[in-house]
XYZ file of N, CA, C and O in Angstrom:
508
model
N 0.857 -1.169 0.000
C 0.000 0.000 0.000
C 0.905 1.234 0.000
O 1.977 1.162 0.600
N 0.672 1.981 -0.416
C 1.627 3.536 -0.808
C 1.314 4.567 0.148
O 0.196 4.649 0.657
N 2.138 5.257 0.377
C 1.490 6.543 1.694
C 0.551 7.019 1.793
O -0.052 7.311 2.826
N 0.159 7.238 0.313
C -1.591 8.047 0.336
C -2.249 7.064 0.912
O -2.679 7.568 1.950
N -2.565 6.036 0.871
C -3.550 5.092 0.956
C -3.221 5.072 2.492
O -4.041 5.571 3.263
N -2.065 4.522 2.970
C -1.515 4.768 4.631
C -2.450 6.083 5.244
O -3.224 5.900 6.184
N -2.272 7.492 4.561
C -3.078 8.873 5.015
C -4.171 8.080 5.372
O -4.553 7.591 6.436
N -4.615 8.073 4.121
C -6.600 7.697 4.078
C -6.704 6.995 4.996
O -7.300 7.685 5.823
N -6.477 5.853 5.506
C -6.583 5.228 6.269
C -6.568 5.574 7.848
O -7.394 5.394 8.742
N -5.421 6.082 7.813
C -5.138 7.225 9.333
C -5.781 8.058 9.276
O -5.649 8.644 10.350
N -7.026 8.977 8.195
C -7.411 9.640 8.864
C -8.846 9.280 8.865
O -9.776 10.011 9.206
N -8.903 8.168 8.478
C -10.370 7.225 8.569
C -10.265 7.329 9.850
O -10.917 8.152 10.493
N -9.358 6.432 10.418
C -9.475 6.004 11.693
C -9.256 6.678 13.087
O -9.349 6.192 14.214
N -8.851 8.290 12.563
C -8.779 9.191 13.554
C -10.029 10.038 13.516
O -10.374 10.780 14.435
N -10.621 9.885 12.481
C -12.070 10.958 13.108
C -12.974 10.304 14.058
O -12.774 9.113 14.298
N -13.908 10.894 14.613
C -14.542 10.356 15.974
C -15.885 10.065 14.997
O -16.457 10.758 14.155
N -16.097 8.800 15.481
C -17.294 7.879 15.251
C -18.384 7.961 16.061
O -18.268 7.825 17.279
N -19.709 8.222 15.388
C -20.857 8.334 15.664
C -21.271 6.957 16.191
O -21.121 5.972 15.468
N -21.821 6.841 17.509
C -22.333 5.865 17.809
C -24.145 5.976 17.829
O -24.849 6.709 18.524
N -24.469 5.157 16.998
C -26.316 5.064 16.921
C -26.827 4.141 17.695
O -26.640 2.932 17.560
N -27.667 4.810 18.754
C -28.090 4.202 19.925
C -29.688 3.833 19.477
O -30.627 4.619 19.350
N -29.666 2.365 19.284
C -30.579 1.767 19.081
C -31.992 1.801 20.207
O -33.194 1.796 19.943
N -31.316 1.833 21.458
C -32.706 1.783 22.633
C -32.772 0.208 23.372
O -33.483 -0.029 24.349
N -32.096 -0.564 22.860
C -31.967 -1.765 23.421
C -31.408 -1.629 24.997
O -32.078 -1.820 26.012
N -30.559 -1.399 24.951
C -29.969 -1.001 26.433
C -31.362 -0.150 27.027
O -32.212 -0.969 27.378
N -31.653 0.780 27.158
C -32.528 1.630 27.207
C -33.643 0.429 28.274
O -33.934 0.345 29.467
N -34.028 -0.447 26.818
C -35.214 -1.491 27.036
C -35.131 -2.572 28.339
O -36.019 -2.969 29.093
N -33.766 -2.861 28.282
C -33.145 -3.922 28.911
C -32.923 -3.066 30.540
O -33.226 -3.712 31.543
N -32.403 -1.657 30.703
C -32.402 -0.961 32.257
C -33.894 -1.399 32.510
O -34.293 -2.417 33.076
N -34.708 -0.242 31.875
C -36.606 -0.810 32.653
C -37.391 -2.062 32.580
O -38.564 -2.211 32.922
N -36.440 -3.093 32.001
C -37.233 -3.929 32.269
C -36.476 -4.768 33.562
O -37.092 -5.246 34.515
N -35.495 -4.808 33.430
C -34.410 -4.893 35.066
C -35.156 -4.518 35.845
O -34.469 -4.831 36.818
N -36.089 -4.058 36.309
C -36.396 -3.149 37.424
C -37.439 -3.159 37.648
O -37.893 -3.132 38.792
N -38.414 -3.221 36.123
C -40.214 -2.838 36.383
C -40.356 -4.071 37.258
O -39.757 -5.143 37.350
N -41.638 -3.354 38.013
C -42.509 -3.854 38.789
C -44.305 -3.856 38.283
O -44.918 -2.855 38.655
N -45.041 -4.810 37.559
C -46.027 -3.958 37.214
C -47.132 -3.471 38.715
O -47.870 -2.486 38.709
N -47.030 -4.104 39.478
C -47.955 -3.789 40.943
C -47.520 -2.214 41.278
O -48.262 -1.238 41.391
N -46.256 -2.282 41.384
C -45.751 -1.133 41.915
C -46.176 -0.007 40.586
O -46.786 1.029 40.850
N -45.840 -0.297 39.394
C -46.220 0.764 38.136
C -47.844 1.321 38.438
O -48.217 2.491 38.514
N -48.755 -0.083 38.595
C -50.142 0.440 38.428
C -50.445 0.899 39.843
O -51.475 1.573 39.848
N -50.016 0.792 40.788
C -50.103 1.689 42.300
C -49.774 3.312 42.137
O -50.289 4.219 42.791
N -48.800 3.428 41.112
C -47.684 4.502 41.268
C -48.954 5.348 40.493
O -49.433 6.316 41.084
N -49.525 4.920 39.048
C -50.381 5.797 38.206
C -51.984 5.662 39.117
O -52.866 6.517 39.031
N -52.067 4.580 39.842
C -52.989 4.909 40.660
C -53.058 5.983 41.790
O -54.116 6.214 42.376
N -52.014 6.562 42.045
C -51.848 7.443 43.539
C -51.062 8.945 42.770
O -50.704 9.839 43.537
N -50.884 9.083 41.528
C -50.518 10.229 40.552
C -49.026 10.236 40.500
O -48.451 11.304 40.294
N -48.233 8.934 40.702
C -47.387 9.294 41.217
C -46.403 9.493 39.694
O -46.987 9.455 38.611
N -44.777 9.717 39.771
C -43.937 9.495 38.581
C -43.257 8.371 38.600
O -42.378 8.338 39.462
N -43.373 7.394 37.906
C -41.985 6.427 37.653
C -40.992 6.722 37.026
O -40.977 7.130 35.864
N -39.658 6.465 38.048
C -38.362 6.935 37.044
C -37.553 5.633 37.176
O -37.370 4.844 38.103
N -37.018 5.728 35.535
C -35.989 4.295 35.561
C -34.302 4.887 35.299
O -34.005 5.627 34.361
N -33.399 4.424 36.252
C -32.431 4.724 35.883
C -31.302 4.081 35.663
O -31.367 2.943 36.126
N -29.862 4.420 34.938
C -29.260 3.239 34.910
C -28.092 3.892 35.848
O -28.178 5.111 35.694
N -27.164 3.618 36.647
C -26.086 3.504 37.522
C -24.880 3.201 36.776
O -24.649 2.351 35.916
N -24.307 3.925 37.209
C -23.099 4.023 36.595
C -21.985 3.867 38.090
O -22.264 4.640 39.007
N -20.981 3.067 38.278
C -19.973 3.593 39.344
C -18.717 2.624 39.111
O -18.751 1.790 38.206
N -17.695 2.749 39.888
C -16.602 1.805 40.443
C -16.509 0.894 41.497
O -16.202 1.004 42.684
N -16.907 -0.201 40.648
C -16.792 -1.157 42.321
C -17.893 -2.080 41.921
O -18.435 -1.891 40.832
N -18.348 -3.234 42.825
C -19.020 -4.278 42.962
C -20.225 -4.182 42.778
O -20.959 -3.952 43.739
N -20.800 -4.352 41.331
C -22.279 -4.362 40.875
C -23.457 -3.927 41.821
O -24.215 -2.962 41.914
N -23.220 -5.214 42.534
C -24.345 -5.905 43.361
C -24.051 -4.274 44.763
O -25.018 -3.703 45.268
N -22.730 -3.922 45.048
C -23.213 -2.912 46.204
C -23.410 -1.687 45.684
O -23.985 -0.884 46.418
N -22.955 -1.189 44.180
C -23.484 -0.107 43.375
C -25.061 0.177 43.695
O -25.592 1.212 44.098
N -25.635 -1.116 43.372
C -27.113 -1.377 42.873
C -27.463 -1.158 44.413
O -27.670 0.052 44.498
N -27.643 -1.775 45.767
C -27.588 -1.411 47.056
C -27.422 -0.167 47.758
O -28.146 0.012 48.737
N -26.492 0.838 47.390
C -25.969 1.804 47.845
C -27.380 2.806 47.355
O -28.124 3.551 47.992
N -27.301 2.358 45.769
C -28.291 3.340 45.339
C -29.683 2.880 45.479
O -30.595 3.705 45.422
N -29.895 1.743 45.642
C -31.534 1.549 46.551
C -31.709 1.726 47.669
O -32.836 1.455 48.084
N -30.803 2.193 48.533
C -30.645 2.422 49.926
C -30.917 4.127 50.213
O -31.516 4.724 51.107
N -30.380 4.452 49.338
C -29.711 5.920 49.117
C -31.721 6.276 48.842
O -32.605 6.760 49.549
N -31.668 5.822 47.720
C -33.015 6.364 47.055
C -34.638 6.368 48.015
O -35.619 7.096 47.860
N -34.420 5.349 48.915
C -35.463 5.231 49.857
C -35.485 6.272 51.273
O -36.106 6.317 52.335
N -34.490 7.000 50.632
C -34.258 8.083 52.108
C -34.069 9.652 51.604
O -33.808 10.525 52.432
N -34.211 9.943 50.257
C -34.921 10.782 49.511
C -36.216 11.150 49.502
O -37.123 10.411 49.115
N -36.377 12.392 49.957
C -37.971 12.621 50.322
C -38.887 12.746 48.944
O -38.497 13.186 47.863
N -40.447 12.150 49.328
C -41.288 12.127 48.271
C -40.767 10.589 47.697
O -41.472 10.073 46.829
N -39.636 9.906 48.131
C -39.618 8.589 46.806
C -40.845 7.864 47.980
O -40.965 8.061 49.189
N -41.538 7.090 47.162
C -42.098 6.014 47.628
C -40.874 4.324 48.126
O -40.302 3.501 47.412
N -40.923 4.425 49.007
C -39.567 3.459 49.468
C -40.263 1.995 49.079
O -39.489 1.143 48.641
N -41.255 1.749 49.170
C -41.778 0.355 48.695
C -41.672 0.289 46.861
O -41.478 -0.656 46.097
N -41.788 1.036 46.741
C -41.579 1.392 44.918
C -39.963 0.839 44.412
O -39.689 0.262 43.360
N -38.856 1.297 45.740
C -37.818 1.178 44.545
C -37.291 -0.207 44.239
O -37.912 -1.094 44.826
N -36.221 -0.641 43.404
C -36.316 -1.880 42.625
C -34.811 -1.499 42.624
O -34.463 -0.323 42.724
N -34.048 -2.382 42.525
C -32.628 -2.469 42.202
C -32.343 -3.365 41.248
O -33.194 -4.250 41.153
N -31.158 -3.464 40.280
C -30.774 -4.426 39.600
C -29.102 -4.125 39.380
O -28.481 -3.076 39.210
N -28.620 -5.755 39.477
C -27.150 -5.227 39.487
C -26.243 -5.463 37.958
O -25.103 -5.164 37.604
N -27.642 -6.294 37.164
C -26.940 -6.516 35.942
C -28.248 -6.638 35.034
O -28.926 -7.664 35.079
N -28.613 -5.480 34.144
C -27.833 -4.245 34.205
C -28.092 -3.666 35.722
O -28.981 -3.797 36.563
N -26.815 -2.941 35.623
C -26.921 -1.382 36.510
C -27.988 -0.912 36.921
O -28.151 0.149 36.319
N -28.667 -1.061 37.484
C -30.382 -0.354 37.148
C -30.554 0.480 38.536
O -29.637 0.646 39.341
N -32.113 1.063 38.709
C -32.714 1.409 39.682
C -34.011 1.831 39.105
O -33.993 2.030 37.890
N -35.065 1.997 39.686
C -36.379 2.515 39.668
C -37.269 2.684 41.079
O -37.228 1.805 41.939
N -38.178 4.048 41.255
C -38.279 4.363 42.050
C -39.665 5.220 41.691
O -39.530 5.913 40.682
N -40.711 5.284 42.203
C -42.006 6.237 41.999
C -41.660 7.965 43.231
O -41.436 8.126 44.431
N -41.730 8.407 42.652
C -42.406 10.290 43.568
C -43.088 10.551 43.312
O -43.516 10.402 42.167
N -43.727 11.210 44.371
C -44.802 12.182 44.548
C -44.219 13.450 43.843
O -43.108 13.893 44.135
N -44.899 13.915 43.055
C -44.485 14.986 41.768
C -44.881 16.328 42.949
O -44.533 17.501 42.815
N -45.521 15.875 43.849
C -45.861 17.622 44.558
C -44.670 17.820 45.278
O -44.055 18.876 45.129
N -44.169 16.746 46.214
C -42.999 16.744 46.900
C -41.730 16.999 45.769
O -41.156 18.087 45.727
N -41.476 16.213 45.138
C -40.075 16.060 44.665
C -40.049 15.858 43.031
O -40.663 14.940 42.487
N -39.337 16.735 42.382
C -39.017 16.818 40.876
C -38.372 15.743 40.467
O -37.574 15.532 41.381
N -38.185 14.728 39.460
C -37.084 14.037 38.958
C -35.998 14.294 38.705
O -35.227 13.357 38.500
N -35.460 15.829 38.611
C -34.188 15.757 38.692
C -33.741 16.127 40.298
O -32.556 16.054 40.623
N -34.565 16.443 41.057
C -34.106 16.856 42.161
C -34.215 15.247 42.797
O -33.723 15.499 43.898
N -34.432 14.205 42.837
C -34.563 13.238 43.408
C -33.099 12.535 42.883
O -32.385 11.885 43.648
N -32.874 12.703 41.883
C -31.882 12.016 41.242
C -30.674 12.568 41.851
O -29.873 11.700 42.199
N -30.272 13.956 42.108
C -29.554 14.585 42.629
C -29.233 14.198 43.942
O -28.083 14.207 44.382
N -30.442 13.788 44.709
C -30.307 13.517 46.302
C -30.095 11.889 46.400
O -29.407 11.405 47.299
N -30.654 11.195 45.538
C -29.765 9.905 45.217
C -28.662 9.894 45.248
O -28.075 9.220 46.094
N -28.061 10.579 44.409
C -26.543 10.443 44.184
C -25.828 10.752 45.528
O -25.194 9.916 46.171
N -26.018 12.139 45.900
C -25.829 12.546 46.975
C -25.636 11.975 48.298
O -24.727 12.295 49.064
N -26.671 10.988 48.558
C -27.015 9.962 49.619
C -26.144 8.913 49.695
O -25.687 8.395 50.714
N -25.869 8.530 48.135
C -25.084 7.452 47.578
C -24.223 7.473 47.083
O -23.824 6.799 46.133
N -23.549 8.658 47.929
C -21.633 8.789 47.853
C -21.510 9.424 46.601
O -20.868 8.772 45.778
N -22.068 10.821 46.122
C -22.243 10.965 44.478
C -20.979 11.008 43.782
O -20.881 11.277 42.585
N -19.907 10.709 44.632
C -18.488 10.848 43.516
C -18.263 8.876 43.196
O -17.215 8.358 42.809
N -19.450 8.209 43.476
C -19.289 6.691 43.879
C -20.196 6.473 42.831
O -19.898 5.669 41.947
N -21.388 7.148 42.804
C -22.747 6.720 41.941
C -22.895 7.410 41.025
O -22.088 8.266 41.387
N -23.268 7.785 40.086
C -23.674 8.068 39.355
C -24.720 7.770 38.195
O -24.683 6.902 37.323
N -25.654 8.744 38.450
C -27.009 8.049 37.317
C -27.683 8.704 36.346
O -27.974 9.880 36.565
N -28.067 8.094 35.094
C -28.616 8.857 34.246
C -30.391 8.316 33.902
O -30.476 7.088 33.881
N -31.641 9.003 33.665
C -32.020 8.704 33.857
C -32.622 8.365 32.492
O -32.358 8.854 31.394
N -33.389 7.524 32.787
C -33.549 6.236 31.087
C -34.846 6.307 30.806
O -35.374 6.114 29.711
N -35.304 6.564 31.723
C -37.157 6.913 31.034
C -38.405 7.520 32.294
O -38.369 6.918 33.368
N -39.138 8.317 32.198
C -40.215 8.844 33.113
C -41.475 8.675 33.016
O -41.977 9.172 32.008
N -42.197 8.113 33.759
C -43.645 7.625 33.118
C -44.508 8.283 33.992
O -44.640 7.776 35.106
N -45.328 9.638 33.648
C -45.923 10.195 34.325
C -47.509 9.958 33.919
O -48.401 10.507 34.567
């Protein structure tokens, strides 16, 4: 192969690649987690379902713990609502929308749950 072709190649492989996020992952966090009793309680009482996925360093299973622990001592979560999963990463949790916003709950999650330890993004809201 001749230098040009060497270029092309190097600079194929140095531009940054678009990754197309299908939703599979997405599918696979809320279903880790749903509860349907807890879902049809949650739209029975006005409440929000939030699904999230966890992100951290360290042992799945106490990631997933830390942040179901964390999340049940956040005001407005419904503590019988939340759900953990350690593979995937997961969490889910219902609020009372008068008490507590979804991003402000997510915030006090983290917070609760060592936020330089946890980290979460949130994957879907079912109001």
């Amino acid at each position: 192969m001749n230098v040009w072709r060497w270029g092309v190649v190097a600079a194929g492989l140095a531009l940054p690649t678009m990754a197309m996020a299908c939703g599979a992952c997405d599918e696979d966090t809320v279903a880790a987690t749903y509860d349907h009793p807890v879902a049809q309680r949650a739209i029975t009482r006005g409440q929000v379902l939030v699904f999230a996925s966890i992100e951290g360093i360290g042992d799945a299973k106490a990631l997933a713990n830390r942040a179901g622990s964390a999340a049940r001592r956040v005001a407005g979560v419904d503590r019988a609502s939340v759900r953990v999963s350690a593979a995937p990463l997961a969490l889910s949790f219902a609020i009372d929308p008068k008490m507590q916003t979804v991003e402000g709950a997510i915030v006090d999650v983290q917070h609760r749950g060592h936020d330089q330890d946890i980290r979460l993004s949130v994957v879907r809201v079912v109001r």
